[in-house]
Tab-separated table of C-alpha atoms in Angstrom:
chain	number	residue	atom	x	y	z
A	25	MET	CA	10.253	22.294	11.489
A	26	SER	CA	9.913	19.278	14.028
A	27	LEU	CA	11.134	19.871	17.759
A	28	GLY	CA	14.682	18.513	17.678
A	29	ALA	CA	14.926	18.458	14.264
A	30	PRO	CA	18.675	19.323	12.920
A	31	THR	CA	19.523	22.988	11.161
A	32	SER	CA	21.447	24.051	8.066
A	33	SER	CA	23.675	25.167	10.298
A	34	ASP	CA	24.942	21.981	11.895
A	35	ALA	CA	27.278	19.131	10.971
A	36	CYS	CA	26.082	17.350	7.629
A	37	LEU	CA	26.637	13.855	9.880
A	38	SER	CA	24.027	15.331	11.999
A	39	ILE	CA	21.486	16.446	9.025
A	40	VAL	CA	22.632	12.920	7.328
A	41	HIS	CA	21.558	10.432	10.169
A	42	SER	CA	18.420	12.391	10.764
A	43	LEU	CA	16.999	12.021	7.339
A	44	MET	CA	18.352	8.323	7.642
A	45	CYS	CA	15.754	8.219	10.136
A	46	HIS	CA	12.612	8.785	7.948
A	47	ARG	CA	13.820	6.467	4.472
A	48	GLN	CA	11.212	4.539	3.329
A	49	GLY	CA	13.176	1.196	3.581
A	50	GLY	CA	12.911	0.760	-0.755
A	51	GLU	CA	16.322	1.011	-1.020
A	52	ASN	CA	19.622	-0.233	1.033
A	53	GLU	CA	21.051	1.107	3.493
A	54	THR	CA	24.242	1.748	2.153
A	55	PHE	CA	22.616	3.695	-0.985
A	56	ALA	CA	20.569	5.604	0.835
A	57	LYS	CA	23.474	7.036	2.725
A	58	ARG	CA	25.576	7.424	-0.725
A	59	ALA	CA	22.295	9.411	-1.803
A	60	ILE	CA	20.941	11.149	1.278
A	61	GLU	CA	24.410	12.623	1.595
A	62	SER	CA	25.530	13.540	-1.664
A	63	LEU	CA	22.548	15.960	-1.587
A	64	VAL	CA	23.036	17.327	2.086
A	65	LYS	CA	26.941	18.298	0.578
A	66	LYS	CA	25.575	20.001	-2.607
A	67	LEU	CA	23.139	21.863	-0.295
A	68	LYS	CA	25.188	22.836	2.241
A	69	GLU	CA	26.171	26.464	0.916
A	70	LYS	CA	22.446	26.850	-0.089
A	71	LYS	CA	21.262	26.984	3.441
A	72	ASP	CA	17.840	28.099	2.667
A	73	GLU	CA	17.332	25.306	0.575
A	74	LEU	CA	18.493	22.918	3.361
A	75	ASP	CA	16.754	24.298	5.527
A	76	SER	CA	13.893	23.622	3.034
A	77	LEU	CA	14.481	19.826	3.109
A	78	ILE	CA	14.777	19.303	6.359
A	79	ALA	CA	11.337	20.603	7.369
A	80	ALA	CA	9.566	18.828	3.996
A	81	ILE	CA	11.258	15.787	5.471
A	82	THR	CA	10.747	15.660	8.951
A	83	THR	CA	7.116	16.865	9.046
A	84	ASN	CA	6.235	14.466	5.959
A	85	GLY	CA	5.325	17.500	3.979
A	86	ALA	CA	3.297	19.274	6.816
A	87	HIS	CA	3.866	22.198	5.395
A	88	PRO	CA	4.363	24.225	2.120
A	89	SER	CA	8.005	24.287	1.549
A	90	LYS	CA	10.383	25.607	-1.480
A	91	CYS	CA	12.124	24.158	-3.994
A	92	VAL	CA	15.504	22.287	-3.591
A	93	THR	CA	17.579	22.372	-6.291
A	94	ILE	CA	20.692	20.677	-7.387
A	95	GLN	CA	22.769	21.146	-11.032
A	96	ARG	CA	21.122	18.888	-14.044
A	97	THR	CA	23.651	16.851	-15.618
A	98	LEU	CA	23.953	16.345	-19.155
A	99	ASP	CA	21.965	12.773	-19.627
A	100	GLY	CA	19.793	14.291	-16.631
A	101	ARG	CA	20.168	11.204	-14.425
A	102	LEU	CA	22.588	11.547	-11.561
A	103	GLN	CA	24.972	8.834	-9.983
A	104	VAL	CA	25.046	7.696	-6.940
A	105	ALA	CA	27.156	4.627	-5.213
A	106	GLY	CA	27.230	3.487	-9.051
A	107	ARG	CA	23.601	3.477	-10.064
A	108	LYS	CA	22.110	5.737	-12.270
A	109	GLY	CA	18.618	7.257	-11.910
A	110	PHE	CA	17.161	10.590	-12.392
A	111	PRO	CA	17.251	12.770	-8.952
A	112	HIS	CA	13.904	13.573	-8.292
A	113	VAL	CA	12.902	10.078	-8.657
A	114	ILE	CA	15.814	8.641	-6.495
A	115	TYR	CA	14.607	11.255	-3.728
A	116	ALA	CA	11.173	10.691	-3.636
A	117	ARG	CA	11.910	6.831	-3.449
A	118	LEU	CA	13.764	6.957	-0.343
A	119	TRP	CA	11.541	9.290	1.567
A	120	ARG	CA	7.427	8.473	-0.311
A	121	TRP	CA	7.051	6.259	-2.353
A	122	PRO	CA	9.617	2.821	-2.152
A	123	ASP	CA	7.834	0.740	-4.885
A	124	LEU	CA	7.713	4.419	-7.260
A	125	HIS	CA	7.979	3.755	-11.431
A	126	LYS	CA	10.403	6.675	-12.905
A	127	ASN	CA	7.391	7.164	-15.141
A	128	GLU	CA	5.043	8.220	-11.789
A	129	LEU	CA	5.987	11.025	-10.964
A	130	LYS	CA	4.374	15.262	-11.860
A	131	HIS	CA	5.067	18.046	-10.337
A	132	ILE	CA	3.120	19.981	-8.814
A	133	LYS	CA	2.041	23.534	-9.594
A	134	PHE	CA	4.213	25.826	-7.934
A	135	CYS	CA	7.289	23.761	-8.470
A	136	GLN	CA	9.662	26.472	-9.650
A	137	PHE	CA	12.576	23.650	-11.118
A	138	ALA	CA	10.519	20.681	-11.579
A	139	PHE	CA	11.956	17.737	-13.758
A	140	ASP	CA	9.658	18.138	-16.430
A	141	LEU	CA	10.574	22.024	-16.729
A	142	LYS	CA	14.314	21.190	-18.285
A	143	TYR	CA	16.223	24.151	-16.250
A	144	ASP	CA	20.035	24.222	-15.369
A	145	SER	CA	18.846	23.265	-11.670
A	146	VAL	CA	16.064	20.406	-11.109
A	147	CYS	CA	13.991	20.413	-7.954
A	148	VAL	CA	14.756	17.296	-5.935
A	149	ASN	CA	11.888	18.166	-2.734
A	150	PRO	CA	9.890	15.126	-2.505
A	151	TYR	CA	7.099	16.985	-1.638
A	152	HIS	CA	7.001	18.966	-4.577
A	153	TYR	CA	5.812	16.025	-6.765
A	154	GLU	CA	2.369	14.097	-6.962
A	155	ARG	CA	2.168	9.947	-7.309
A	156	VAL	CA	0.396	9.793	-10.545
A	157	VAL	CA	-0.292	6.486	-13.217
A	158	ALA	CA	-0.815	6.908	-16.447
A	159	PRO	CA	-4.717	6.847	-17.820
A	160	THR	CA	-3.660	3.007	-19.988
A	161	ILE	CA	-3.234	2.043	-16.203
A	162	GLY	CA	-6.494	1.894	-15.307
A	163	LEU	CA	-5.736	2.921	-11.654
A	164	SER	CA	-8.579	4.649	-9.525
A	165	ILE	CA	-7.209	6.277	-6.250
A	166	GLN	CA	-9.292	6.711	-4.087
A	167	SER	CA	-9.581	8.886	-0.367
A	168	THR	CA	-12.272	9.487	2.064
A	169	VAL	CA	-10.166	12.089	4.008
A	170	PRO	CA	-11.239	15.501	4.239
A	171	PRO	CA	-9.499	17.942	1.975
A	172	THR	CA	-7.726	20.004	4.392
A	173	ARG	CA	-5.560	17.005	5.334
A	174	LEU	CA	-4.389	15.978	2.188
A	175	VAL	CA	-0.866	16.693	1.253
A	176	LYS	CA	-0.705	18.753	-1.840
A	177	GLU	CA	-1.989	21.290	-3.865
A	178	GLU	CA	-3.913	22.988	-1.227
A	179	PHE	CA	-1.180	24.619	0.485
A	180	VAL	CA	-0.604	26.571	-3.197
A	181	HIS	CA	-2.691	29.457	-2.209
A	182	ASP	CA	-0.566	29.632	0.939
A	183	CYS	CA	2.741	28.810	-0.545
A	184	VAL	CA	5.002	31.535	-1.194
A	185	GLN	CA	6.181	31.791	-4.848
A	186	MET	CA	10.014	31.495	-5.610
A	187	GLU	CA	11.216	33.721	-8.040
A	188	VAL	CA	12.927	32.641	-11.600
A	189	PRO	CA	16.027	34.541	-11.544
A	190	PRO	CA	16.383	36.905	-14.523
A	191	GLY	CA	16.680	35.387	-17.526
A	192	ARG	CA	16.121	32.352	-16.306
A	193	GLU	CA	12.733	31.614	-17.322
A	194	GLN	CA	13.221	32.279	-21.839
A	195	GLY	CA	17.036	32.553	-21.566
A	196	ALA	CA	17.849	29.658	-19.742
A	197	LYS	CA	19.975	26.587	-21.227
A	198	ARG	CA	18.412	23.944	-21.756
A	199	ALA	CA	19.635	20.440	-21.408
A	200	PRO	CA	19.597	17.665	-23.758
A	201	ARG	CA	16.114	16.717	-24.384
A	202	LEU	CA	15.493	13.027	-22.588
A	203	PRO	CA	14.255	10.126	-24.471
A	204	PRO	CA	10.535	8.933	-23.952
A	205	ALA	CA	9.944	7.093	-21.227
A	206	GLU	CA	9.507	3.473	-20.818
A	207	PRO	CA	5.852	2.502	-21.021
A	208	TYR	CA	4.488	0.226	-18.061
A	209	ARG	CA	5.265	-3.064	-17.899
A	210	GLN	CA	2.549	-4.998	-16.615
A	211	PRO	CA	-0.525	-3.437	-15.068
A	212	LEU	CA	-0.952	-2.440	-11.745
A	213	PRO	CA	-4.204	-3.592	-9.577
A	214	PRO	CA	-6.383	-0.708	-8.739
A	215	LEU	CA	-5.945	0.540	-5.752
A	216	GLN	CA	-8.215	2.590	-2.755
A	217	LEU	CA	-7.346	3.808	0.385
A	218	PRO	CA	-9.942	3.238	3.023
A	219	GLU	CA	-9.888	3.960	6.308
A	220	SER	CA	-8.458	1.757	8.627
A	221	PRO	CA	-10.816	-0.415	11.004
A	222	HIS	CA	-10.809	0.949	14.535
A	223	VAL	CA	-12.410	-1.474	17.420
A	224	PRO	CA	-13.157	-0.480	20.788
A	225	ARG	CA	-11.392	-1.252	23.803
A	226	SER	CA	-15.276	-2.284	24.466
A	227	LEU	CA	-15.205	-5.080	22.236
A	228	CYS	CA	-11.983	-6.870	23.537
A	229	PRO	CA	-12.907	-8.222	26.891
A	230	ALA	CA	-10.309	-9.116	29.092
A	231	LEU	CA	-9.576	-13.289	28.225
A	232	PRO	CA	-8.219	-15.537	30.414
A	233	MET	CA	-5.055	-16.504	29.326
A	234	SER	CA	-4.127	-20.515	28.371
A	235	PRO	CA	-1.660	-22.712	30.823
A	236	PRO	CA	1.542	-22.834	30.725
A	237	VAL	CA	3.100	-25.049	27.520
A	238	ALA	CA	5.664	-27.626	28.481
A	239	PRO	CA	9.173	-26.937	28.160
A	240	GLY	CA	10.517	-26.534	24.905
A	241	SER	CA	6.918	-27.497	22.950
A	242	SER	CA	6.274	-23.896	21.685
A	243	LEU	CA	10.400	-23.276	20.623
A	244	LEU	CA	10.824	-23.943	17.061
A	245	SER	CA	14.235	-24.423	15.847
A	246	LEU	CA	14.790	-21.499	12.968
A	247	PRO	CA	18.127	-20.947	11.444
A	248	HIS	CA	20.054	-17.757	12.730
A	249	GLY	CA	19.668	-14.466	10.943
A	250	GLU	CA	21.889	-14.274	7.953
A	251	GLY	CA	22.469	-10.646	6.826
A	252	LEU	CA	20.606	-7.326	8.232
A	253	LEU	CA	17.935	-5.651	6.233
A	254	GLN	CA	16.858	-2.555	7.782
A	255	ILE	CA	13.792	-1.587	7.203
A	256	ALA	CA	13.420	2.996	7.984
A	257	CYS	CA	10.693	4.910	9.693
A	258	PRO	CA	8.750	6.268	8.977
A	259	THR	CA	5.782	4.940	5.891
A	260	PRO	CA	4.259	8.079	4.439
A	261	PRO	CA	0.929	7.420	2.811
A	262	PRO	CA	0.871	6.716	-1.359
A	263	VAL	CA	-0.969	9.546	-1.883
A	264	ALA	CA	-2.476	11.588	1.768
A	265	LEU	CA	-1.097	11.908	4.784
A	266	VAL	CA	-3.313	11.562	7.570
A	267	GLN	CA	-2.392	12.585	11.524
A	268	PRO	CA	-5.348	10.602	13.283
A	269	PRO	CA	-5.608	11.749	17.427
A	270	PRO	CA	-3.200	10.616	19.454
A	271	GLN	CA	-4.441	7.032	21.488
A	272	ASN	CA	-3.745	5.352	24.634
A	273	GLY	CA	-0.930	8.195	24.697
A	274	TYR	CA	0.932	6.298	22.042
A	275	PRO	CA	2.701	8.974	19.644
A	276	LYS	CA	1.011	10.655	16.202
A	277	LEU	CA	2.632	9.270	13.510
A	278	PRO	CA	1.604	9.833	10.051
A	279	TYR	CA	-0.323	7.026	8.692
A	280	HIS	CA	0.178	4.522	6.014
A	281	ARG	CA	-2.828	3.526	4.362
A	282	PRO	CA	-2.095	-0.358	2.895
A	283	PRO	CA	-4.520	-2.345	0.928
A	284	HIS	CA	-7.435	-3.258	2.698
A	285	HIS	CA	-9.191	-6.989	2.103
A	286	GLY	CA	-12.491	-5.547	0.098
A	287	SER	CA	-10.787	-2.370	-0.189
A	288	GLY	CA	-10.354	-3.004	-3.805
A	289	PRO	CA	-11.826	-5.726	-6.465
A	290	TYR	CA	-12.902	-8.580	-4.033
A	291	GLN	CA	-10.815	-11.588	-3.439
A	292	GLN	CA	-12.148	-14.931	-2.772
A	293	PRO	CA	-10.788	-16.102	0.230
A	294	VAL	CA	-8.158	-18.600	0.758
A	295	SER	CA	-10.115	-20.779	2.413
A	296	THR	CA	-14.338	-21.259	3.043
A	297	HIS	CA	-13.510	-22.418	6.297
A	298	PRO	CA	-14.445	-20.497	9.422
A	299	GLY	CA	-12.126	-18.270	10.299
A	300	PRO	CA	-10.453	-19.228	14.406
A	301	GLU	CA	-11.790	-17.960	17.532
A	302	PHE	CA	-8.254	-16.518	17.978
A	303	TRP	CA	-6.510	-14.669	15.300
A	304	CYS	CA	-2.742	-15.297	17.285
A	305	SER	CA	-0.984	-16.258	20.149
A	306	ILE	CA	2.058	-14.431	21.397
A	307	ALA	CA	4.375	-16.108	23.479
A	308	TYR	CA	6.847	-14.315	25.440
A	309	PHE	CA	10.865	-15.455	25.729
A	310	GLU	CA	13.833	-14.505	27.843
A	311	MET	CA	16.128	-16.195	26.517
A	312	ASP	CA	15.557	-19.873	25.717
A	313	VAL	CA	13.273	-19.580	28.545
A	314	GLN	CA	9.431	-19.104	28.454
A	315	VAL	CA	7.823	-16.236	30.989
A	316	GLY	CA	4.834	-16.353	31.603
A	317	GLU	CA	1.265	-17.745	29.472
A	318	ILE	CA	0.884	-17.316	25.840
A	319	PHE	CA	-1.076	-14.836	25.895
A	320	LYS	CA	-4.256	-15.116	22.660
A	321	VAL	CA	-5.376	-12.481	21.110
A	322	PRO	CA	-9.264	-12.929	19.966
A	323	SER	CA	-10.607	-12.567	16.352
A	324	SER	CA	-12.953	-10.010	17.690
A	325	CYS	CA	-9.974	-7.568	18.384
A	326	PRO	CA	-7.966	-6.915	14.927
A	327	VAL	CA	-5.452	-4.709	16.563
A	328	VAL	CA	-3.297	-5.938	19.908
A	329	ILE	CA	-0.402	-3.597	21.509
A	330	VAL	CA	2.850	-5.765	23.182
A	331	ASP	CA	4.220	-3.317	25.582
A	332	GLY	CA	6.618	-3.195	28.245
A	333	TYR	CA	4.014	-1.320	30.743
A	334	VAL	CA	2.835	-3.377	34.069
A	335	ASP	CA	-0.594	-2.872	33.456
A	336	PRO	CA	-3.086	-5.751	33.373
A	337	SER	CA	-3.013	-8.115	30.031
A	338	GLY	CA	-6.244	-8.463	28.214
A	339	GLY	CA	-8.115	-8.923	25.459
A	340	ASP	CA	-6.666	-5.709	22.875
A	341	ARG	CA	-3.026	-5.711	24.666
A	342	PHE	CA	-0.429	-8.026	26.395
A	343	CYS	CA	1.634	-5.940	29.285
A	344	LEU	CA	4.889	-7.678	29.652
A	345	GLY	CA	6.586	-5.272	32.505
A	346	GLN	CA	4.196	-7.283	34.843
A	347	LEU	CA	5.767	-10.906	34.221
A	348	SER	CA	8.048	-11.585	36.983
A	349	ASN	CA	10.975	-14.369	35.955
A	350	VAL	CA	13.514	-15.796	39.128
A	351	HIS	CA	16.022	-17.019	36.546
A	352	ARG	CA	15.912	-12.853	35.060
A	353	THR	CA	19.306	-11.890	33.654
A	354	ASP	CA	21.021	-8.649	34.450
A	355	ALA	CA	20.655	-8.776	30.126
A	356	SER	CA	17.168	-9.036	30.320
A	357	GLU	CA	16.442	-7.203	33.250
A	358	ARG	CA	18.327	-3.909	31.387
A	359	ALA	CA	16.854	-4.827	27.990
A	360	ARG	CA	13.144	-4.913	29.426
A	361	LEU	CA	13.455	-1.202	30.727
A	362	HIS	CA	13.172	-0.725	26.919
A	363	ILE	CA	10.574	-1.699	25.328
A	364	GLY	CA	8.282	0.718	26.270
A	365	LYS	CA	5.700	1.350	24.091
A	366	GLY	CA	6.263	-1.837	22.570
A	367	VAL	CA	4.796	-3.148	18.828
A	368	GLN	CA	1.281	-3.031	17.246
A	369	LEU	CA	0.216	-5.766	15.412
A	370	GLU	CA	-2.882	-5.720	12.992
A	371	CYS	CA	-3.990	-8.228	11.782
A	372	ARG	CA	-6.316	-7.017	7.987
A	373	GLY	CA	-8.568	-8.572	5.787
A	374	GLU	CA	-8.675	-12.344	5.947
A	375	GLY	CA	-4.683	-12.747	7.485
A	376	ASP	CA	-2.542	-10.576	6.836
A	377	VAL	CA	-0.276	-8.514	9.802
A	378	TRP	CA	0.608	-5.251	9.479
A	379	MET	CA	3.569	-3.792	12.221
A	380	ARG	CA	3.929	-0.927	13.390
A	381	CYS	CA	7.253	-0.030	16.192
A	382	LEU	CA	6.108	1.956	18.804
A	383	SER	CA	9.453	1.984	20.809
A	384	ASP	CA	11.439	4.020	21.196
A	385	HIS	CA	14.399	1.952	20.181
A	386	ALA	CA	14.516	-0.665	17.158
A	387	VAL	CA	12.840	-4.509	17.299
A	388	PHE	CA	14.471	-7.152	15.357
A	389	VAL	CA	11.711	-9.309	12.900
A	390	GLN	CA	12.240	-12.884	11.700
A	391	SER	CA	9.614	-12.516	8.334
A	392	TYR	CA	9.667	-14.843	5.186
A	393	TYR	CA	7.126	-12.259	3.355
A	394	LEU	CA	10.355	-9.536	4.240
A	395	ASP	CA	12.455	-12.271	3.339
A	396	ARG	CA	11.169	-12.921	-0.168
A	397	GLU	CA	10.008	-9.075	-1.140
A	398	ALA	CA	13.911	-8.287	-0.398
A	399	GLY	CA	14.739	-11.143	-2.459
A	400	ARG	CA	16.155	-13.966	0.182
A	401	ALA	CA	16.012	-17.229	1.100
A	402	PRO	CA	13.163	-17.322	3.327
A	403	GLY	CA	15.094	-17.763	7.116
A	404	ASP	CA	18.123	-15.681	5.818
A	405	ALA	CA	17.412	-12.775	6.847
A	406	VAL	CA	16.324	-10.795	10.201
A	407	HIS	CA	14.944	-7.319	9.708
A	408	LYS	CA	15.868	-4.350	11.478
A	409	ILE	CA	12.623	-2.187	11.996
A	410	TYR	CA	13.490	1.162	12.682
A	411	PRO	CA	10.759	3.668	15.451
A	412	GLY	CA	7.420	5.067	13.961
A	413	ALA	CA	7.859	1.942	10.915
A	414	TYR	CA	4.644	1.076	9.876
A	415	ILE	CA	5.106	-1.994	7.428
A	416	LYS	CA	3.537	-5.555	6.628
A	417	VAL	CA	5.299	-8.459	7.675
A	418	PHE	CA	2.864	-11.648	6.568
A	419	ASP	CA	0.995	-12.355	4.015
A	420	LEU	CA	-1.330	-15.287	4.089
A	421	ARG	CA	-2.281	-16.191	0.520
A	422	GLN	CA	1.780	-15.805	-0.022
A	423	CYS	CA	1.875	-18.543	2.430
A	424	HIS	CA	-0.541	-20.348	1.672
A	425	ARG	CA	1.345	-20.802	-1.864
A	426	GLN	CA	4.508	-21.336	-0.370
A	427	MET	CA	3.313	-24.468	1.978
A	428	GLN	CA	0.854	-25.919	-0.932
A	429	GLN	CA	4.574	-25.797	-2.633
A	430	GLN	CA	6.808	-27.225	-0.117
A	431	ALA	CA	4.342	-30.176	1.371
A	432	ALA	CA	3.512	-30.736	-2.377
A	433	THR	CA	7.403	-31.165	-3.120
A	434	ALA	CA	8.176	-33.073	0.276
A	435	GLN	CA	5.121	-35.528	-0.843
A	436	ALA	CA	6.656	-36.063	-4.537
A	437	ALA	CA	10.124	-36.573	-2.968
A	438	ALA	CA	8.992	-39.259	-0.510
A	439	ALA	CA	7.176	-41.019	-3.048
A	440	ALA	CA	10.006	-41.038	-5.446
A	441	GLN	CA	12.147	-42.195	-2.648
A	442	ALA	CA	9.900	-44.832	-1.511
A	443	ALA	CA	10.056	-45.602	-5.078
A	444	ALA	CA	13.311	-45.735	-5.308
A	445	VAL	CA	13.937	-48.081	-2.054
A	446	ALA	CA	11.884	-50.623	-3.729
A	447	GLY	CA	13.675	-50.838	-6.838
A	448	ASN	CA	11.650	-49.615	-8.863
A	449	ILE	CA	13.611	-46.788	-9.595
A	450	PRO	CA	17.013	-48.011	-10.527
A	451	GLY	CA	19.482	-45.242	-11.321
A	452	PRO	CA	22.739	-45.719	-12.816
A	453	GLY	CA	25.195	-47.849	-10.421
A	454	SER	CA	23.137	-47.730	-8.164
A	455	VAL	CA	22.618	-51.374	-5.574
A	456	GLY	CA	18.690	-51.863	-5.072
A	457	GLY	CA	18.056	-48.109	-6.027
A	458	ILE	CA	19.914	-47.382	-2.773
A	459	ALA	CA	21.694	-44.122	-4.593
A	460	PRO	CA	18.989	-42.668	-5.766
A	461	ALA	CA	16.883	-42.884	-2.727
A	462	VAL	CA	20.262	-40.874	-0.776
A	463	GLY	CA	19.366	-37.706	-3.819
A	464	LEU	CA	15.596	-37.369	-3.023
A	465	SER	CA	16.155	-37.317	1.346
A	466	ALA	CA	16.801	-33.866	1.738
A	467	ALA	CA	13.572	-33.027	-0.138
A	468	ALA	CA	11.115	-35.862	1.763
A	469	GLY	CA	12.528	-34.512	4.605
A	470	ILE	CA	10.662	-31.627	5.300
A	471	GLY	CA	8.229	-32.216	7.803
A	472	VAL	CA	5.658	-30.320	9.387
A	473	ASP	CA	7.738	-28.256	11.936
A	474	ASP	CA	9.322	-26.841	8.839
A	475	LEU	CA	5.746	-26.002	7.689
A	476	ARG	CA	5.169	-24.853	11.367
A	477	ARG	CA	7.569	-21.862	10.683
A	478	LEU	CA	5.664	-20.394	7.276
A	479	CYS	CA	3.222	-19.509	9.953
A	480	ILE	CA	5.263	-17.795	12.602
A	481	LEU	CA	6.673	-14.480	13.318
A	482	ARG	CA	9.280	-13.932	15.674
A	483	LEU	CA	10.495	-10.325	16.686
A	484	SER	CA	13.029	-9.458	19.198
A	485	PHE	CA	12.598	-6.300	21.279
A	486	VAL	CA	15.839	-3.809	21.553
A	487	LYS	CA	18.775	-6.401	20.488
A	488	GLY	CA	19.463	-7.689	17.674
A	489	TRP	CA	20.862	-11.331	16.482
A	490	GLY	CA	22.430	-12.361	13.719
A	491	PRO	CA	25.889	-12.041	12.073
A	492	ASP	CA	26.293	-8.363	13.012
A	493	TYR	CA	25.825	-9.149	16.570
A	494	PRO	CA	27.125	-11.201	19.264
A	495	ARG	CA	23.942	-13.018	19.638
A	496	GLN	CA	23.939	-15.795	16.197
A	497	SER	CA	20.050	-17.080	17.496
A	498	ILE	CA	17.481	-15.055	18.647
A	499	LYS	CA	17.787	-17.161	21.660
A	500	HIS	CA	20.182	-15.757	22.801
A	501	THR	CA	18.571	-12.322	22.952
A	502	PRO	CA	17.310	-10.275	26.425
A	503	CYS	CA	13.890	-10.640	25.359
A	504	TRP	CA	11.759	-11.869	22.410
A	505	ILE	CA	8.556	-12.887	21.291
A	506	GLU	CA	6.867	-15.493	19.186
A	507	VAL	CA	4.182	-15.088	17.509
A	508	HIS	CA	1.634	-18.435	15.906
A	509	LEU	CA	-0.773	-16.715	12.970
A	510	HIS	CA	-3.984	-19.011	13.845
A	511	ARG	CA	-5.125	-18.497	10.018
A	512	ALA	CA	-2.044	-19.802	8.836
A	513	LEU	CA	-1.850	-22.916	10.830
A	514	GLN	CA	-5.770	-23.020	9.867
A	515	LEU	CA	-4.819	-23.559	5.807
A	516	LEU	CA	-1.662	-25.819	6.681
A	517	ASP	CA	-4.135	-28.549	8.257
A	518	GLU	CA	-5.952	-28.325	5.557
A	519	VAL	CA	-3.231	-28.462	3.373
A	520	LEU	CA	-1.611	-31.028	5.315
A	521	HIS	CA	-5.123	-32.829	5.492
A	522	THR	CA	-5.698	-33.163	0.865
A	523	MET	CA	-2.377	-33.992	0.569
A	524	PRO	CA	-2.104	-38.180	-0.478
A	525	ALA	CA	-0.947	-40.611	1.313
A	526	VAL	CA	2.583	-42.281	0.173
A	527	GLU	CA	2.120	-45.575	-0.817
A	528	PRO	CA	5.107	-47.503	-2.827
A	529	SER	CA	3.642	-49.397	-5.949
A	530	PRO	CA	4.467	-53.152	-5.491
A	531	LEU	CA	7.736	-54.634	-7.125
A	532	ARG	CA	6.939	-56.264	-10.246
């Protein structure tokens, strides 16, 4: 069991809080908490199984563990917060694979009470199952990780086999047989797990910073967050759990291998235009005041760390602790003390961005990609990222499609509006085409700044904002950063240059 992890003798609330810190964020916080509370209460009288669950979750399955069982229901499904699902799938989604399909689980061979065995008790230990795919899907999973690092069946020989109670194996009452599982509805792309690229610091020389920007020129008026989406820590791998050696004094975290450009089937680049010299630029703010100079990250350094230390900044590290502000408030001073190891931003492929929270405190992110993944309107939510979480926060292709759609919509609306004003589209009850023009003004009002917001990430340290907090705007938080993604801005420039000029047709 990991250092500081609770035991079965602790209060349910402490155990639930600890296990919540390891959920993957696929489910909303209320559902996850109800599901974990339900499981912990059922296991309170089975202390050895509860200890086994805590050890498995808090160590990410690094050691063999016993079955963790609950009573099977008549239809085999478990109801949590008004929703029904197979119990082993529910907990595997919570702690291992948020996007898991119910047909993708196969129990490992030393699991004595696996769901498929149809015993009265069902094992819900997420590390007693492996994620598999149907042969018809053609999904290939490859890994270059040494076999000794895989948290799969390598522990079989060392695992203490659990004995089935007398009479259980042959005379156990079987639950009614469930109907056949539904087939996959959509084929999945091949999935591969390549090594994460590592660029030595020697390839990232210290670079001069750009001069300060005029007040207000780098501030975009983004809509404040409405609603708070929480993403828990840490994200484990879909197949293998890899523990890379600590680097630069940062914590040893489970490493999730996200899809990498070039790791699967070849994807045509979004643009053939050469990439920018710098893949992003980062501006630091305290409240609504920019502090220090804009920090540019060269494309030769795909990974950059933004932390609260006072070391000189340069290349692949932006240290906020050494920035001075004569107008710094007490709130900003206190918050800066808790930035700590900050965050790591990683550019993958042509321009996707992943983020890891290295700080001991949560960070709060405004990301249109996460909005879309959560089914929210762009700019409608603030996402809470817990310490240790490693998630994707920006998708270049999605951003490109979105800017194309918005630009085309604005261009078409502007053309229609111009035609309406000119009297070419007289609507019913209109006078000189004025009424239709008013209806088109909203769509035509999309400007360049609106499109630029698609290419920007905003992140607040320590303190959140939105309806759940006293601060309604990120400009009211004590310390935050704004990250401009240059490849996306480059694509936006291409999109705007390819849009035809709007000229109203002459009145006939």
